[in-house]
Short mmCIF file of C-alpha atoms and ligand atoms in Angstrom, two decimals:
data_model
loop_
_atom_site.label_atom_id
_atom_site.label_comp_id
_atom_site.label_asym_id
_atom_site.label_seq_id
_atom_site.Cartn_x
_atom_site.Cartn_y
_atom_site.Cartn_z
CA MET A 1 17.36 -4.09 19.07
CA LYS A 2 20.98 -5.13 18.40
CA THR A 3 22.89 -3.42 15.60
CA THR A 4 26.30 -5.01 16.21
CA LEU A 5 26.98 -8.56 15.14
CA SER A 6 29.87 -9.77 17.31
CA LEU A 7 31.13 -13.25 16.59
CA HIS A 8 34.52 -14.97 16.72
CA GLY A 9 36.39 -11.69 17.24
CA GLN A 10 34.77 -9.87 14.32
CA ASN A 11 32.31 -6.99 14.89
CA LEU A 12 29.96 -5.67 12.22
CA SER A 13 27.60 -2.76 12.51
CA LEU A 14 24.48 -3.79 10.55
CA LEU A 15 21.26 -1.89 9.86
CA ARG A 16 18.17 -2.80 7.88
CA PHE A 17 17.18 -0.78 4.84
CA PRO A 18 15.40 1.55 4.72
CA LYS A 19 16.50 2.85 8.11
CA LEU A 20 13.35 3.40 10.20
CA PRO A 21 13.28 5.80 13.19
CA LYS A 22 11.81 3.20 15.56
CA GLU A 23 13.20 0.02 14.04
CA THR A 24 12.56 -3.07 16.14
CA LEU A 25 13.97 -5.70 13.77
CA GLN A 26 17.58 -6.81 13.43
CA ALA A 27 19.46 -6.74 10.13
CA TRP A 28 20.61 -10.37 10.47
CA ASP A 29 19.18 -13.57 11.92
CA ALA A 30 20.24 -16.74 13.68
CA GLY A 31 20.51 -18.41 10.25
CA ASP A 32 23.33 -16.02 9.31
CA GLU A 33 25.02 -16.78 12.64
CA TYR A 34 24.64 -20.54 12.07
CA ILE A 35 26.41 -20.29 8.71
CA ILE A 36 29.20 -18.17 10.20
CA ASP A 37 29.61 -20.62 13.10
CA HIS A 38 29.74 -23.54 10.69
CA PHE A 39 32.93 -22.10 9.16
CA GLN A 40 34.69 -22.16 12.50
CA ASP A 41 34.45 -25.97 12.41
CA ALA A 42 34.93 -26.37 8.65
CA PRO A 43 37.05 -23.44 7.44
CA LEU A 44 37.48 -22.69 3.74
CA GLU A 45 40.89 -21.72 2.34
CA LYS A 46 41.23 -17.91 2.31
CA GLY A 47 40.84 -16.10 -1.01
CA LYS A 48 38.32 -18.58 -2.46
CA HIS A 49 35.24 -17.31 -4.34
CA ILE A 50 31.96 -17.53 -2.39
CA LEU A 51 28.62 -16.95 -4.11
CA ILE A 52 25.94 -15.77 -1.67
CA LEU A 53 22.31 -15.95 -2.78
CA ASN A 54 19.55 -13.82 -1.21
CA ASP A 55 21.58 -12.15 1.55
CA GLN A 56 18.93 -9.96 3.16
CA PHE A 57 20.84 -6.92 4.38
CA GLY A 58 24.38 -8.04 3.59
CA ALA A 59 25.38 -9.67 6.91
CA LEU A 60 26.96 -12.68 5.16
CA SER A 61 28.49 -10.57 2.41
CA CYS A 62 30.11 -8.26 4.97
CA TRP A 63 31.31 -11.16 7.08
CA PHE A 64 32.87 -13.26 4.34
CA SER A 65 34.33 -10.34 2.37
CA LYS A 66 37.05 -10.08 5.01
CA ASP A 67 38.82 -13.26 3.86
CA TYR A 68 37.15 -14.25 0.60
CA GLN A 69 36.21 -13.00 -2.84
CA VAL A 70 32.42 -12.58 -2.57
CA SER A 71 29.64 -12.29 -5.16
CA MET A 72 26.11 -11.71 -3.88
CA GLN A 73 23.01 -12.17 -6.02
CA THR A 74 19.56 -10.94 -5.03
CA ASP A 75 16.17 -10.25 -6.58
CA SER A 76 15.56 -7.39 -4.17
CA HIS A 77 16.53 -3.77 -4.72
CA VAL A 78 15.98 -3.23 -0.98
CA SER A 79 18.46 -6.03 -0.11
CA TRP A 80 20.88 -4.65 -2.67
CA GLN A 81 20.76 -1.18 -1.12
CA GLY A 82 20.85 -2.56 2.44
CA SER A 83 23.86 -4.75 1.62
CA LEU A 84 25.67 -1.92 -0.13
CA LYS A 85 25.16 0.43 2.82
CA ASN A 86 26.32 -2.17 5.35
CA LEU A 87 29.38 -2.98 3.23
CA GLN A 88 30.22 0.73 3.15
CA ARG A 89 29.42 1.23 6.85
CA ASN A 90 31.92 -1.49 7.78
CA GLU A 91 34.52 -0.50 5.15
CA CYS A 92 34.43 -4.04 3.78
CA ASN A 93 36.43 -5.34 0.84
CA GLN A 94 34.67 -5.06 -2.48
CA VAL A 95 31.77 -7.45 -3.11
CA GLN A 96 30.30 -8.10 -6.56
CA LEU A 97 26.56 -7.34 -6.32
CA LEU A 98 24.40 -9.09 -8.94
CA ARG A 99 20.73 -8.85 -9.79
CA SER A 100 18.63 -12.01 -10.11
CA THR A 101 18.38 -11.18 -13.80
CA ASP A 102 22.22 -11.21 -14.20
CA PRO A 103 24.08 -14.42 -15.06
CA LEU A 104 25.83 -16.26 -12.22
CA PRO A 105 29.56 -15.52 -11.86
CA GLU A 106 32.29 -17.84 -13.14
CA LYS A 107 34.43 -20.18 -11.03
CA VAL A 108 32.60 -20.34 -7.74
CA ASP A 109 34.17 -22.40 -4.89
CA LEU A 110 31.26 -22.38 -2.44
CA VAL A 111 27.61 -21.31 -2.48
CA LEU A 112 25.74 -19.95 0.56
CA MET A 113 22.01 -19.47 0.25
CA LYS A 114 19.26 -17.97 2.36
CA ILE A 115 16.34 -20.14 1.23
CA PRO A 116 13.76 -17.84 -0.39
CA LYS A 117 10.10 -17.86 0.61
CA ASN A 118 8.83 -18.44 -2.89
CA ASN A 119 9.31 -22.08 -4.01
CA ARG A 120 9.16 -21.23 -7.69
CA PHE A 121 12.13 -18.91 -7.17
CA LEU A 122 13.92 -21.56 -5.08
CA VAL A 123 13.48 -24.13 -7.83
CA TRP A 124 14.76 -21.67 -10.41
CA GLN A 125 17.84 -20.84 -8.30
CA LEU A 126 18.57 -24.53 -7.65
CA SER A 127 18.34 -25.47 -11.29
CA GLN A 128 20.51 -22.47 -12.27
CA LEU A 129 23.10 -23.62 -9.75
CA ARG A 130 23.02 -27.21 -10.98
CA GLN A 131 23.72 -26.11 -14.52
CA HIS A 132 26.37 -23.61 -13.50
CA ILE A 133 28.56 -24.93 -10.68
CA SER A 134 30.79 -27.98 -10.71
CA PRO A 135 29.85 -31.08 -8.66
CA ASP A 136 32.64 -30.52 -6.13
CA VAL A 137 31.20 -27.14 -5.03
CA GLU A 138 29.28 -27.38 -1.79
CA VAL A 139 25.97 -25.53 -1.48
CA ILE A 140 25.01 -24.61 2.09
CA ALA A 141 21.52 -23.21 2.50
CA VAL A 142 19.79 -22.02 5.65
CA ASN A 143 16.33 -21.23 6.90
CA LYS A 144 14.17 -21.45 9.99
CA ALA A 145 13.78 -25.16 10.79
CA ASN A 146 9.97 -24.94 10.69
CA LEU A 147 10.15 -23.57 7.13
CA ILE A 148 12.32 -26.44 5.84
CA HIS A 149 9.69 -29.03 5.01
CA THR A 150 10.20 -32.50 3.54
CA SER A 151 8.85 -30.97 0.33
CA THR A 152 11.61 -28.29 0.42
CA LEU A 153 14.30 -30.98 0.66
CA LYS A 154 12.64 -32.87 -2.20
CA LEU A 155 13.05 -29.76 -4.35
CA PHE A 156 16.78 -29.70 -3.51
CA GLU A 157 17.05 -33.40 -4.41
CA LYS A 158 15.11 -32.95 -7.65
CA TYR A 159 16.70 -29.76 -8.97
CA LEU A 160 20.20 -29.71 -7.41
CA GLY A 161 21.41 -33.06 -6.05
CA GLU A 162 21.78 -35.26 -2.99
CA THR A 163 20.85 -33.31 0.11
CA ARG A 164 21.30 -33.65 3.87
CA THR A 165 20.47 -31.36 6.78
CA SER A 166 22.14 -30.33 10.03
CA LEU A 167 20.70 -30.40 13.51
CA ALA A 168 18.56 -27.40 14.40
CA LYS A 169 20.36 -24.60 16.25
CA LYS A 170 18.53 -21.51 17.52
CA LYS A 171 15.50 -22.74 15.50
CA HIS A 172 17.48 -22.79 12.21
CA ARG A 173 18.80 -25.63 10.12
CA LEU A 174 21.48 -25.89 7.44
CA VAL A 175 20.92 -27.79 4.20
CA PHE A 176 23.97 -29.27 2.41
CA SER A 177 23.89 -30.22 -1.23
CA ARG A 178 25.96 -30.40 -4.45
CA ALA A 179 25.14 -30.25 -8.14
CA ASP A 180 24.35 -33.65 -9.62
CA LYS A 181 24.92 -33.28 -13.35
CA THR A 182 22.98 -36.46 -14.12
CA LEU A 183 19.69 -34.89 -13.01
CA THR A 184 17.48 -33.58 -15.78
CA ALA A 185 14.66 -31.61 -14.09
CA THR A 186 14.75 -27.96 -15.07
CA SER A 187 12.57 -25.03 -14.12
CA GLU A 188 10.90 -22.83 -16.71
CA PRO A 189 12.58 -19.40 -16.90
CA SER A 190 9.08 -17.86 -16.84
CA ILE A 191 5.43 -18.85 -17.04
CA SER A 192 2.69 -17.14 -19.01
CA TRP A 193 -1.06 -17.07 -18.63
CA ASP A 194 -3.98 -15.07 -19.99
CA VAL A 195 -6.47 -12.69 -18.46
CA PRO A 196 -9.00 -13.01 -21.32
CA GLU A 197 -11.58 -10.58 -19.90
CA HIS A 198 -8.96 -7.81 -20.16
CA ASP A 199 -7.26 -9.17 -23.27
CA LEU A 200 -3.91 -9.55 -21.50
CA LYS A 201 -1.23 -12.23 -21.74
CA LEU A 202 1.18 -12.05 -18.80
CA GLU A 203 4.68 -13.48 -18.55
CA ASN A 204 6.01 -14.00 -15.03
CA LEU A 205 9.66 -14.52 -14.08
CA PRO A 206 10.14 -16.90 -11.11
CA ASN A 207 10.10 -14.43 -8.22
CA VAL A 208 7.20 -12.27 -9.36
CA TYR A 209 4.39 -11.78 -6.86
CA SER A 210 1.36 -13.94 -7.68
CA GLY A 211 3.27 -15.29 -10.67
CA GLU A 212 1.06 -18.31 -11.17
CA SER A 213 -2.31 -16.60 -11.36
CA LEU A 214 -3.80 -13.14 -11.20
CA ASP A 215 -3.93 -11.66 -7.68
CA LEU A 216 -7.57 -11.41 -6.52
CA GLY A 217 -7.09 -7.80 -5.44
CA ALA A 218 -5.60 -6.92 -8.82
CA ARG A 219 -8.55 -8.62 -10.54
CA PHE A 220 -11.00 -6.38 -8.65
CA PHE A 221 -8.81 -3.27 -9.17
CA LEU A 222 -8.73 -3.86 -12.96
CA GLU A 223 -12.50 -3.38 -13.11
CA HIS A 224 -12.43 0.05 -11.46
CA LEU A 225 -9.38 1.88 -12.82
CA PRO A 226 -9.96 5.47 -14.00
CA SER A 227 -9.66 6.62 -17.61
CA SER A 228 -8.83 9.97 -19.19
CA ASP A 229 -7.54 11.46 -22.45
CA ARG A 230 -5.20 13.83 -20.63
CA GLY A 231 -1.43 13.45 -20.77
CA LEU A 232 -1.20 12.33 -17.14
CA ASP A 233 1.92 11.09 -15.38
CA ILE A 234 0.90 7.82 -13.74
CA ILE A 235 2.91 5.57 -11.40
CA ASP A 236 2.16 1.88 -10.83
CA LEU A 237 3.78 1.45 -7.41
CA GLY A 238 4.67 -2.18 -6.63
CA CYS A 239 3.91 -3.12 -10.23
CA GLY A 240 4.62 -6.88 -9.99
CA ASN A 241 4.13 -8.33 -13.49
CA GLY A 242 2.79 -4.97 -14.71
CA VAL A 243 -0.85 -6.02 -15.03
CA LEU A 244 -2.15 -2.67 -13.70
CA SER A 245 0.35 -0.72 -15.83
CA ALA A 246 -0.93 -2.41 -18.97
CA LYS A 247 -4.59 -1.77 -18.18
CA ILE A 248 -4.14 1.85 -17.04
CA ALA A 249 -2.10 2.55 -20.17
CA ARG A 250 -4.97 1.35 -22.34
CA LEU A 251 -7.52 3.37 -20.37
CA ASN A 252 -5.34 6.51 -20.56
CA PRO A 253 -3.93 6.52 -24.09
CA ASN A 254 -2.02 9.81 -23.67
CA ALA A 255 -0.55 9.09 -20.24
CA HIS A 256 3.05 8.33 -19.37
CA ILE A 257 3.35 5.28 -17.07
CA THR A 258 6.20 4.57 -14.64
CA SER A 259 6.20 0.99 -13.32
CA VAL A 260 8.10 0.61 -10.05
CA ASP A 261 8.94 -2.48 -8.02
CA GLU A 262 11.68 -3.54 -5.64
CA SER A 263 11.96 -6.97 -7.32
CA PHE A 264 14.25 -7.01 -10.35
CA MET A 265 12.27 -9.90 -11.79
CA ALA A 266 9.02 -7.96 -11.39
CA VAL A 267 10.41 -4.94 -13.23
CA GLU A 268 11.72 -7.18 -16.02
CA SER A 269 8.36 -9.01 -16.26
CA ALA A 270 6.46 -5.71 -16.39
CA LYS A 271 8.75 -4.50 -19.19
CA ARG A 272 8.13 -7.67 -21.21
CA ASN A 273 4.37 -7.55 -20.59
CA ILE A 274 4.04 -3.97 -21.75
CA ALA A 275 6.01 -4.79 -24.91
CA ARG A 276 3.88 -7.87 -25.54
CA ASN A 277 0.44 -6.40 -24.77
CA LEU A 278 0.83 -2.81 -25.91
CA GLY A 279 3.64 -3.06 -28.43
CA GLU A 280 4.95 0.39 -27.55
CA LYS A 281 7.82 1.70 -25.45
CA LYS A 282 7.80 5.48 -25.63
CA ARG A 283 5.34 6.27 -22.86
CA PHE A 284 6.73 3.80 -20.30
CA THR A 285 9.51 3.89 -17.73
CA PHE A 286 10.53 0.91 -15.58
CA ARG A 287 12.37 1.32 -12.29
CA ALA A 288 13.65 -1.02 -9.59
CA ASN A 289 13.28 1.14 -6.50
CA ASN A 290 12.35 1.22 -2.84
CA CYS A 291 8.85 2.76 -2.96
CA LEU A 292 9.31 6.24 -4.49
CA ASP A 293 12.76 7.00 -3.00
CA LYS A 294 14.38 9.82 -4.97
CA PHE A 295 11.29 10.52 -7.12
CA GLU A 296 10.82 14.23 -7.79
CA PRO A 297 8.19 15.80 -5.45
CA GLN A 298 4.99 16.92 -7.21
CA SER A 299 5.83 15.10 -10.42
CA CYS A 300 2.83 12.84 -11.03
CA ASP A 301 -0.97 12.93 -11.25
CA LEU A 302 -2.01 9.42 -10.32
CA VAL A 303 -0.47 6.59 -8.29
CA LEU A 304 -1.92 3.07 -8.34
CA CYS A 305 -0.94 0.83 -5.48
CA ASN A 306 -1.72 -2.73 -4.42
CA PRO A 307 0.68 -2.71 -1.45
CA PRO A 308 2.59 -5.67 0.00
CA PHE A 309 2.30 -6.63 3.63
CA HIS A 310 5.33 -8.91 3.86
CA GLN A 311 9.06 -8.32 3.68
CA GLN A 312 10.56 -11.80 3.15
CA ASN A 313 9.07 -13.74 6.10
CA THR A 314 8.22 -10.68 8.16
CA VAL A 315 4.65 -9.36 8.21
CA THR A 316 4.83 -5.61 8.18
CA ASP A 317 2.81 -2.58 7.15
CA HIS A 318 5.75 -0.19 7.09
CA ILE A 319 6.13 -0.67 3.34
CA ALA A 320 2.48 0.21 2.65
CA TRP A 321 2.83 3.26 4.87
CA GLN A 322 6.01 4.35 3.09
CA MET A 323 4.26 3.85 -0.26
CA PHE A 324 1.41 6.13 0.89
CA THR A 325 3.65 8.89 2.27
CA ASP A 326 5.95 8.73 -0.78
CA SER A 327 2.90 8.92 -3.05
CA LYS A 328 1.61 11.98 -1.27
CA ARG A 329 4.97 13.71 -1.68
CA THR A 330 5.22 12.72 -5.37
CA LEU A 331 1.68 13.76 -6.35
CA ARG A 332 0.90 17.18 -7.79
CA LYS A 333 -1.90 19.24 -6.25
CA ASP A 334 -5.22 17.48 -6.95
CA GLY A 335 -3.33 14.31 -7.87
CA GLU A 336 -4.77 11.01 -6.61
CA LEU A 337 -3.50 7.88 -4.95
CA TRP A 338 -5.68 4.81 -5.67
CA VAL A 339 -5.11 1.91 -3.30
CA ILE A 340 -6.58 -1.57 -3.10
CA GLY A 341 -6.39 -3.66 0.05
CA ASN A 342 -8.11 -6.27 2.14
CA ARG A 343 -10.89 -4.68 4.13
CA HIS A 344 -9.26 -5.60 7.45
CA LEU A 345 -6.12 -3.58 6.68
CA GLY A 346 -7.89 -0.33 7.53
CA TYR A 347 -6.54 1.72 4.61
CA VAL A 348 -9.47 4.18 4.67
CA ALA A 349 -8.48 5.35 8.16
CA LYS A 350 -4.75 5.31 7.39
CA LEU A 351 -5.16 7.36 4.21
CA GLY A 352 -7.55 9.68 6.07
CA ARG A 353 -4.78 10.47 8.57
CA LEU A 354 -2.38 11.27 5.77
CA PHE A 355 -4.53 13.06 3.20
CA GLY A 356 -7.31 14.43 5.44
CA LYS A 357 -10.57 12.57 6.03
CA ASN A 358 -12.57 14.61 3.54
CA ASN A 359 -10.15 13.85 0.73
CA VAL A 360 -10.51 10.08 0.98
CA LYS A 361 -13.35 8.21 -0.77
CA VAL A 362 -14.18 4.55 -1.25
CA VAL A 363 -14.40 3.90 -5.00
CA ALA A 364 -15.65 0.31 -4.76
CA SER A 365 -15.73 -2.59 -2.34
CA ASN A 366 -16.74 -6.23 -2.19
CA SER A 367 -16.75 -8.79 0.62
CA LYS A 368 -12.93 -8.97 0.64
CA PHE A 369 -11.43 -5.80 -0.83
CA VAL A 370 -11.83 -2.07 -0.77
CA ILE A 371 -10.54 0.40 -3.37
CA VAL A 372 -9.75 3.78 -1.85
CA ARG A 373 -9.03 7.09 -3.62
CA ALA A 374 -7.06 9.76 -1.73
CA LYS A 375 -6.72 13.23 -3.22
CA LYS A 376 -3.83 15.59 -2.48
CA ALA A 377 -5.82 18.73 -1.83
CA VAL A 378 -3.02 20.94 -0.60
CA ILE A 379 0.67 21.28 -1.35
CA SER A 380 2.59 20.22 1.72
CA LYS A 381 5.48 17.93 2.59
C1 SAM B 1 0.59 -7.11 -3.69
S1 SAM B 1 1.89 -7.04 -4.89
C2 SAM B 1 1.08 -6.19 -6.22
C3 SAM B 1 1.60 -6.59 -7.59
C4 SAM B 1 0.76 -6.06 -8.77
N1 SAM B 1 0.70 -4.62 -8.77
C5 SAM B 1 -0.63 -6.64 -8.71
O1 SAM B 1 -1.55 -5.86 -8.41
O2 SAM B 1 -0.79 -7.85 -8.96
C6 SAM B 1 2.97 -5.84 -4.19
C7 SAM B 1 4.23 -5.56 -4.97
O3 SAM B 1 5.01 -4.60 -4.25
C8 SAM B 1 6.38 -4.91 -4.43
N2 SAM B 1 7.15 -4.29 -3.34
C9 SAM B 1 7.40 -4.78 -2.10
N3 SAM B 1 8.15 -3.92 -1.40
C10 SAM B 1 8.40 -2.87 -2.21
C11 SAM B 1 9.15 -1.67 -2.06
N4 SAM B 1 9.76 -1.38 -0.91
N5 SAM B 1 9.21 -0.81 -3.09
C12 SAM B 1 8.60 -1.10 -4.27
N6 SAM B 1 7.88 -2.23 -4.48
C13 SAM B 1 7.78 -3.10 -3.46
C14 SAM B 1 6.42 -6.42 -4.43
O4 SAM B 1 7.60 -6.90 -5.04
C15 SAM B 1 5.15 -6.78 -5.19
O5 SAM B 1 5.40 -6.93 -6.57
#
């Protein structure tokens, strides 16, 4: 696996975040290289302000910070941390890092975009750009050619402006567009829907997981969550819109709930949904974080987790595994991790390896999902 990006006389040492002992994936892709190559043919005057959207681990930010003023906006805490570490590793010039919930910066001369997986987020970013940048600012977006569909280009045409594409190179394609101020289509800043059987109304910012309807796993999990009058410390790990946080808070009226997600929009949605559905703030904490990095060991009694199995376009179970090991470390003795997953993901066996077979029980299952409870029986690492 390569960790040095060497192009046009510039070398960058780039690692993914978090750093895994047996990492097999690179911290940049051929799409990043295509954008960099493009500037050899069509250079931009040095010192101009480039806005980079959705840089995954900071390859573009590092590269362009050498000659340009760079702002990078992301919805991902993991990308933020990865970019920051790579910028430091390469002693790059300062880059302004922005969350997806921050306003776009002023006076941008060029926009570079890694096209996000989620179309609702793409539409939101395109309509933000159209309202924010002037028509003479070029937007250059990139993705794998097989992920740029006619429908993707239609979204660019509808929400940003006239759009054309490049030839494919190393299976990637560039998309060129500019803001057309005569267009009127806008994207809703959030959408809301009800879960009447649990008396919940949920607001979802554009990049929230399952933002258009309740996740089927979450729906099943909601029916089986534990309740207690004790003053437990509970963590909703990978909280998304906070649906599990809201329900567990109602079932455990004296508990303190910490809602954690790596998506800034998820954390903001969870915060709004707790305020809206529970009308209280005191017993809640919201944190954008990578799993439970830097959480105090033995500091909580219950972790709820509906883990992801994708990181951007990459299918992976390393995040679920990190969530499980972090949970074990963060639980007090006799504390419990409750996990929901598709049956085929084999969580019973995985949790058995971590917590000991006898400490893992199936709470409920149906044809698709299984809910597993793992108890921390002994104090260990
Ligand atoms: C399957 S969704 C579950 C969302 C919500 N809890 C539900 O049940 O509908 C998994 C969540 O994990 C979050 N996530 C992904 N990687 C993460 C990480 N490294 N640290 C924390 N959260 C992460 C995703 O943003 C997503 O919101």
